[in-house]
Amino acid sequence: MRRKEREIKDLATMEKIIGGSSVCRMGLCDGDRPYVVPMNFGYREGKVYMHCAPEGRKLDVIGKNPHVCLEFEADLQMKYAQEACDFTMYYKSVIAWGRAEVLKEPEEKARGMNVIMGHYTGKEYDFPAQALARIVVIRVDVDEMTGKQNG
């Protein structure tokens, strides 16, 4: 990282930033073209869970190349100034790398959905088998994370 004074190395601090994020952006490699998708998510113990429809581009890409990059951000605030070059953005962000896996077992899917729902509501839910059969739950096992902040 070029700006070492902005680097975050502490795992608990990075996990707090992830917890304060409302969206996870998942970057994939679709052949020779990058593809980034904003996703609802949940994070627990080094794993990120997301859900989607059972068909689509992201699943096609993950099937060919499961290596992904995730971006989380929190506490965004513009610092205004008199001169254009004196503006800055205050932020906290985390970039994570890992492998995406499509969960198959209903129990795993329900667990992942509860991590997602817990992120947004703080609650756990019951998921009927029919509902779980209609969705795909993706788990990303995080291999590496780095954080950065300004302000």
PDB file of C-alpha atoms in Angstrom:
ATOM      1  CA  MET A   1       0.000   0.000   0.000  1.00  0.00           C
ATOM      2  CA  ARG A   2       1.409   3.346  -1.036  1.00  0.00           C
ATOM      3  CA  ARG A   3      -0.076   5.434   1.821  1.00  0.00           C
ATOM      4  CA  LYS A   4       1.157   3.386   4.792  1.00  0.00           C
ATOM      5  CA  GLU A   5      -0.211   5.948   7.268  1.00  0.00           C
ATOM      6  CA  ARG A   6      -3.737   5.089   6.070  1.00  0.00           C
ATOM      7  CA  GLU A   7      -3.325   1.316   6.183  1.00  0.00           C
ATOM      8  CA  ILE A   8      -5.434  -0.759   8.574  1.00  0.00           C
ATOM      9  CA  LYS A   9      -3.923  -4.087   9.618  1.00  0.00           C
ATOM     10  CA  ASP A  10      -6.031  -4.897  12.674  1.00  0.00           C
ATOM     11  CA  LEU A  11      -8.587  -7.632  11.895  1.00  0.00           C
ATOM     12  CA  ALA A  12     -11.120  -6.375  14.461  1.00  0.00           C
ATOM     13  CA  THR A  13     -11.038  -2.897  12.899  1.00  0.00           C
ATOM     14  CA  MET A  14     -11.527  -4.320   9.406  1.00  0.00           C
ATOM     15  CA  GLU A  15     -14.417  -6.471  10.641  1.00  0.00           C
ATOM     16  CA  LYS A  16     -16.021  -3.370  12.185  1.00  0.00           C
ATOM     17  CA  ILE A  17     -15.798  -1.596   8.812  1.00  0.00           C
ATOM     18  CA  ILE A  18     -17.394  -4.609   7.114  1.00  0.00           C
ATOM     19  CA  GLY A  19     -20.137  -4.570   9.748  1.00  0.00           C
ATOM     20  CA  GLY A  20     -20.814  -0.900   8.968  1.00  0.00           C
ATOM     21  CA  SER A  21     -21.048  -1.470   5.216  1.00  0.00           C
ATOM     22  CA  SER A  22     -24.442  -1.711   3.555  1.00  0.00           C
ATOM     23  CA  VAL A  23     -23.210  -3.212   0.265  1.00  0.00           C
ATOM     24  CA  CYS A  24     -20.400  -5.521  -0.788  1.00  0.00           C
ATOM     25  CA  ARG A  25     -19.039  -5.123  -4.300  1.00  0.00           C
ATOM     26  CA  MET A  26     -17.848  -8.410  -5.741  1.00  0.00           C
ATOM     27  CA  GLY A  27     -15.248  -8.226  -8.497  1.00  0.00           C
ATOM     28  CA  LEU A  28     -14.945 -11.185 -10.857  1.00  0.00           C
ATOM     29  CA  CYS A  29     -12.813 -12.003 -13.905  1.00  0.00           C
ATOM     30  CA  ASP A  30     -15.029 -12.706 -16.922  1.00  0.00           C
ATOM     31  CA  GLY A  31     -12.417 -13.833 -19.418  1.00  0.00           C
ATOM     32  CA  ASP A  32     -10.280 -10.759 -20.039  1.00  0.00           C
ATOM     33  CA  ARG A  33     -12.901  -8.310 -18.703  1.00  0.00           C
ATOM     34  CA  PRO A  34     -13.487  -7.309 -15.084  1.00  0.00           C
ATOM     35  CA  TYR A  35     -17.064  -7.583 -13.825  1.00  0.00           C
ATOM     36  CA  VAL A  36     -18.200  -5.919 -10.574  1.00  0.00           C
ATOM     37  CA  VAL A  37     -21.550  -6.580  -8.910  1.00  0.00           C
ATOM     38  CA  PRO A  38     -23.019  -4.838  -5.835  1.00  0.00           C
ATOM     39  CA  MET A  39     -24.437  -7.441  -3.455  1.00  0.00           C
ATOM     40  CA  ASN A  40     -26.296  -7.660  -0.164  1.00  0.00           C
ATOM     41  CA  PHE A  41     -24.121  -9.680   2.185  1.00  0.00           C
ATOM     42  CA  GLY A  42     -23.326 -10.964   5.631  1.00  0.00           C
ATOM     43  CA  TYR A  43     -19.908 -11.606   7.193  1.00  0.00           C
ATOM     44  CA  ARG A  44     -18.982 -14.068   9.909  1.00  0.00           C
ATOM     45  CA  GLU A  45     -15.643 -15.569  10.931  1.00  0.00           C
ATOM     46  CA  GLY A  46     -13.763 -14.905   7.699  1.00  0.00           C
ATOM     47  CA  LYS A  47     -16.627 -15.874   5.420  1.00  0.00           C
ATOM     48  CA  VAL A  48     -18.841 -13.598   3.325  1.00  0.00           C
ATOM     49  CA  TYR A  49     -22.288 -14.815   2.311  1.00  0.00           C
ATOM     50  CA  MET A  50     -24.351 -13.402  -0.567  1.00  0.00           C
ATOM     51  CA  HIS A  51     -27.477 -14.594  -2.342  1.00  0.00           C
ATOM     52  CA  CYS A  52     -28.824 -14.311  -5.861  1.00  0.00           C
ATOM     53  CA  ALA A  53     -31.164 -15.832  -8.414  1.00  0.00           C
ATOM     54  CA  PRO A  54     -30.309 -19.333  -9.671  1.00  0.00           C
ATOM     55  CA  GLU A  55     -29.213 -18.054 -13.092  1.00  0.00           C
ATOM     56  CA  GLY A  56     -27.104 -15.176 -14.274  1.00  0.00           C
ATOM     57  CA  ARG A  57     -23.768 -13.849 -15.351  1.00  0.00           C
ATOM     58  CA  LYS A  58     -22.110 -13.863 -11.927  1.00  0.00           C
ATOM     59  CA  LEU A  59     -22.813 -17.575 -11.479  1.00  0.00           C
ATOM     60  CA  ASP A  60     -21.522 -18.310 -14.980  1.00  0.00           C
ATOM     61  CA  VAL A  61     -18.310 -16.428 -14.189  1.00  0.00           C
ATOM     62  CA  ILE A  62     -17.858 -18.044 -10.756  1.00  0.00           C
ATOM     63  CA  GLY A  63     -18.288 -21.446 -12.416  1.00  0.00           C
ATOM     64  CA  LYS A  64     -15.299 -20.690 -14.657  1.00  0.00           C
ATOM     65  CA  ASN A  65     -13.166 -18.763 -12.164  1.00  0.00           C
ATOM     66  CA  PRO A  66     -14.103 -18.751  -8.456  1.00  0.00           C
ATOM     67  CA  HIS A  67     -11.406 -16.230  -7.452  1.00  0.00           C
ATOM     68  CA  VAL A  68     -13.067 -12.984  -6.379  1.00  0.00           C
ATOM     69  CA  CYS A  69     -12.215  -9.624  -4.870  1.00  0.00           C
ATOM     70  CA  LEU A  70     -14.627  -7.935  -2.448  1.00  0.00           C
ATOM     71  CA  GLU A  71     -14.888  -4.247  -1.546  1.00  0.00           C
ATOM     72  CA  PHE A  72     -16.575  -2.793   1.544  1.00  0.00           C
ATOM     73  CA  GLU A  73     -16.805   0.859   2.565  1.00  0.00           C
ATOM     74  CA  ALA A  74     -18.160   2.765   5.541  1.00  0.00           C
ATOM     75  CA  ASP A  75     -18.254   6.258   7.012  1.00  0.00           C
ATOM     76  CA  LEU A  76     -18.102   8.109   3.695  1.00  0.00           C
ATOM     77  CA  GLN A  77     -18.051  11.879   4.078  1.00  0.00           C
ATOM     78  CA  MET A  78     -16.960  14.593   1.667  1.00  0.00           C
ATOM     79  CA  LYS A  79     -14.659  17.267   3.083  1.00  0.00           C
ATOM     80  CA  TYR A  80     -15.482  20.451   1.212  1.00  0.00           C
ATOM     81  CA  ALA A  81     -12.925  23.187   0.588  1.00  0.00           C
ATOM     82  CA  GLN A  82     -12.539  26.516  -1.193  1.00  0.00           C
ATOM     83  CA  GLU A  83     -10.151  25.144  -3.818  1.00  0.00           C
ATOM     84  CA  ALA A  84     -11.010  22.120  -5.953  1.00  0.00           C
ATOM     85  CA  CYS A  85      -7.739  20.318  -5.208  1.00  0.00           C
ATOM     86  CA  ASP A  86      -8.299  20.672  -1.445  1.00  0.00           C
ATOM     87  CA  PHE A  87     -11.477  18.562  -1.413  1.00  0.00           C
ATOM     88  CA  THR A  88     -11.082  15.052  -0.045  1.00  0.00           C
ATOM     89  CA  MET A  89     -13.248  12.087   0.856  1.00  0.00           C
ATOM     90  CA  TYR A  90     -13.159  10.674   4.356  1.00  0.00           C
ATOM     91  CA  TYR A  91     -13.713   6.910   4.281  1.00  0.00           C
ATOM     92  CA  LYS A  92     -12.937   3.518   5.728  1.00  0.00           C
ATOM     93  CA  SER A  93     -12.616   0.600   3.337  1.00  0.00           C
ATOM     94  CA  VAL A  94     -11.692  -3.062   3.210  1.00  0.00           C
ATOM     95  CA  ILE A  95     -10.587  -5.085   0.200  1.00  0.00           C
ATOM     96  CA  ALA A  96     -10.725  -8.880   0.544  1.00  0.00           C
ATOM     97  CA  TRP A  97      -9.718 -11.722  -1.743  1.00  0.00           C
ATOM     98  CA  GLY A  98     -11.005 -15.273  -1.700  1.00  0.00           C
ATOM     99  CA  ARG A  99     -12.757 -18.137  -3.475  1.00  0.00           C
ATOM    100  CA  ALA A 100     -16.491 -18.160  -4.098  1.00  0.00           C
ATOM    101  CA  GLU A 101     -18.436 -21.367  -3.624  1.00  0.00           C
ATOM    102  CA  VAL A 102     -22.096 -22.000  -4.393  1.00  0.00           C
ATOM    103  CA  LEU A 103     -23.675 -23.735  -1.400  1.00  0.00           C
ATOM    104  CA  LYS A 104     -25.768 -26.811  -2.202  1.00  0.00           C
ATOM    105  CA  GLU A 105     -27.114 -28.172   1.091  1.00  0.00           C
ATOM    106  CA  PRO A 106     -30.302 -26.542   2.443  1.00  0.00           C
ATOM    107  CA  GLU A 107     -28.810 -26.311   5.956  1.00  0.00           C
ATOM    108  CA  GLU A 108     -25.751 -24.445   4.625  1.00  0.00           C
ATOM    109  CA  LYS A 109     -27.959 -22.138   2.561  1.00  0.00           C
ATOM    110  CA  ALA A 110     -30.165 -21.364   5.584  1.00  0.00           C
ATOM    111  CA  ARG A 111     -27.087 -20.676   7.721  1.00  0.00           C
ATOM    112  CA  GLY A 112     -25.734 -18.314   5.065  1.00  0.00           C
ATOM    113  CA  MET A 113     -29.076 -16.538   4.711  1.00  0.00           C
ATOM    114  CA  ASN A 114     -29.185 -16.022   8.470  1.00  0.00           C
ATOM    115  CA  VAL A 115     -25.738 -14.438   8.374  1.00  0.00           C
ATOM    116  CA  ILE A 116     -27.001 -12.087   5.647  1.00  0.00           C
ATOM    117  CA  MET A 117     -30.243 -11.301   7.482  1.00  0.00           C
ATOM    118  CA  GLY A 118     -28.332 -10.868  10.733  1.00  0.00           C
ATOM    119  CA  HIS A 119     -26.175  -8.209   9.099  1.00  0.00           C
ATOM    120  CA  TYR A 120     -29.210  -6.108   8.187  1.00  0.00           C
ATOM    121  CA  THR A 121     -31.715  -6.939  10.933  1.00  0.00           C
ATOM    122  CA  GLY A 122     -29.830  -8.531  13.828  1.00  0.00           C
ATOM    123  CA  LYS A 123     -32.362 -11.393  13.714  1.00  0.00           C
ATOM    124  CA  GLU A 124     -32.461 -15.024  12.614  1.00  0.00           C
ATOM    125  CA  TYR A 125     -35.249 -16.437  10.481  1.00  0.00           C
ATOM    126  CA  ASP A 126     -36.704 -19.772   9.447  1.00  0.00           C
ATOM    127  CA  PHE A 127     -36.380 -20.479   5.732  1.00  0.00           C
ATOM    128  CA  PRO A 128     -38.867 -22.891   4.142  1.00  0.00           C
ATOM    129  CA  ALA A 129     -37.325 -25.541   1.898  1.00  0.00           C
ATOM    130  CA  GLN A 130     -39.233 -24.127  -1.105  1.00  0.00           C
ATOM    131  CA  ALA A 131     -37.698 -20.676  -0.566  1.00  0.00           C
ATOM    132  CA  LEU A 132     -34.178 -22.100  -0.282  1.00  0.00           C
ATOM    133  CA  ALA A 133     -34.705 -24.110  -3.469  1.00  0.00           C
ATOM    134  CA  ARG A 134     -35.416 -20.883  -5.406  1.00  0.00           C
ATOM    135  CA  ILE A 135     -32.217 -19.053  -4.439  1.00  0.00           C
ATOM    136  CA  VAL A 136     -28.475 -19.479  -4.656  1.00  0.00           C
ATOM    137  CA  VAL A 137     -26.281 -18.719  -1.662  1.00  0.00           C
ATOM    138  CA  ILE A 138     -22.634 -17.939  -2.351  1.00  0.00           C
ATOM    139  CA  ARG A 139     -19.947 -18.201   0.322  1.00  0.00           C
ATOM    140  CA  VAL A 140     -16.578 -16.539  -0.114  1.00  0.00           C
ATOM    141  CA  ASP A 141     -13.820 -17.898   2.099  1.00  0.00           C
ATOM    142  CA  VAL A 142     -11.576 -14.878   2.623  1.00  0.00           C
ATOM    143  CA  ASP A 143      -7.860 -15.577   2.101  1.00  0.00           C
ATOM    144  CA  GLU A 144      -6.554 -12.045   2.575  1.00  0.00           C
ATOM    145  CA  MET A 145      -7.872  -8.655   3.695  1.00  0.00           C
ATOM    146  CA  THR A 146      -6.492  -5.168   3.811  1.00  0.00           C
ATOM    147  CA  GLY A 147      -8.009  -1.957   5.094  1.00  0.00           C
ATOM    148  CA  LYS A 148      -7.518   1.737   4.468  1.00  0.00           C
ATOM    149  CA  GLN A 149      -8.907   4.931   5.948  1.00  0.00           C
ATOM    150  CA  ASN A 150      -8.783   8.675   5.500  1.00  0.00           C
ATOM    151  CA  GLY A 151     -10.022  10.942   8.242  1.00  0.00           C
TER     152      GLY A 151
END
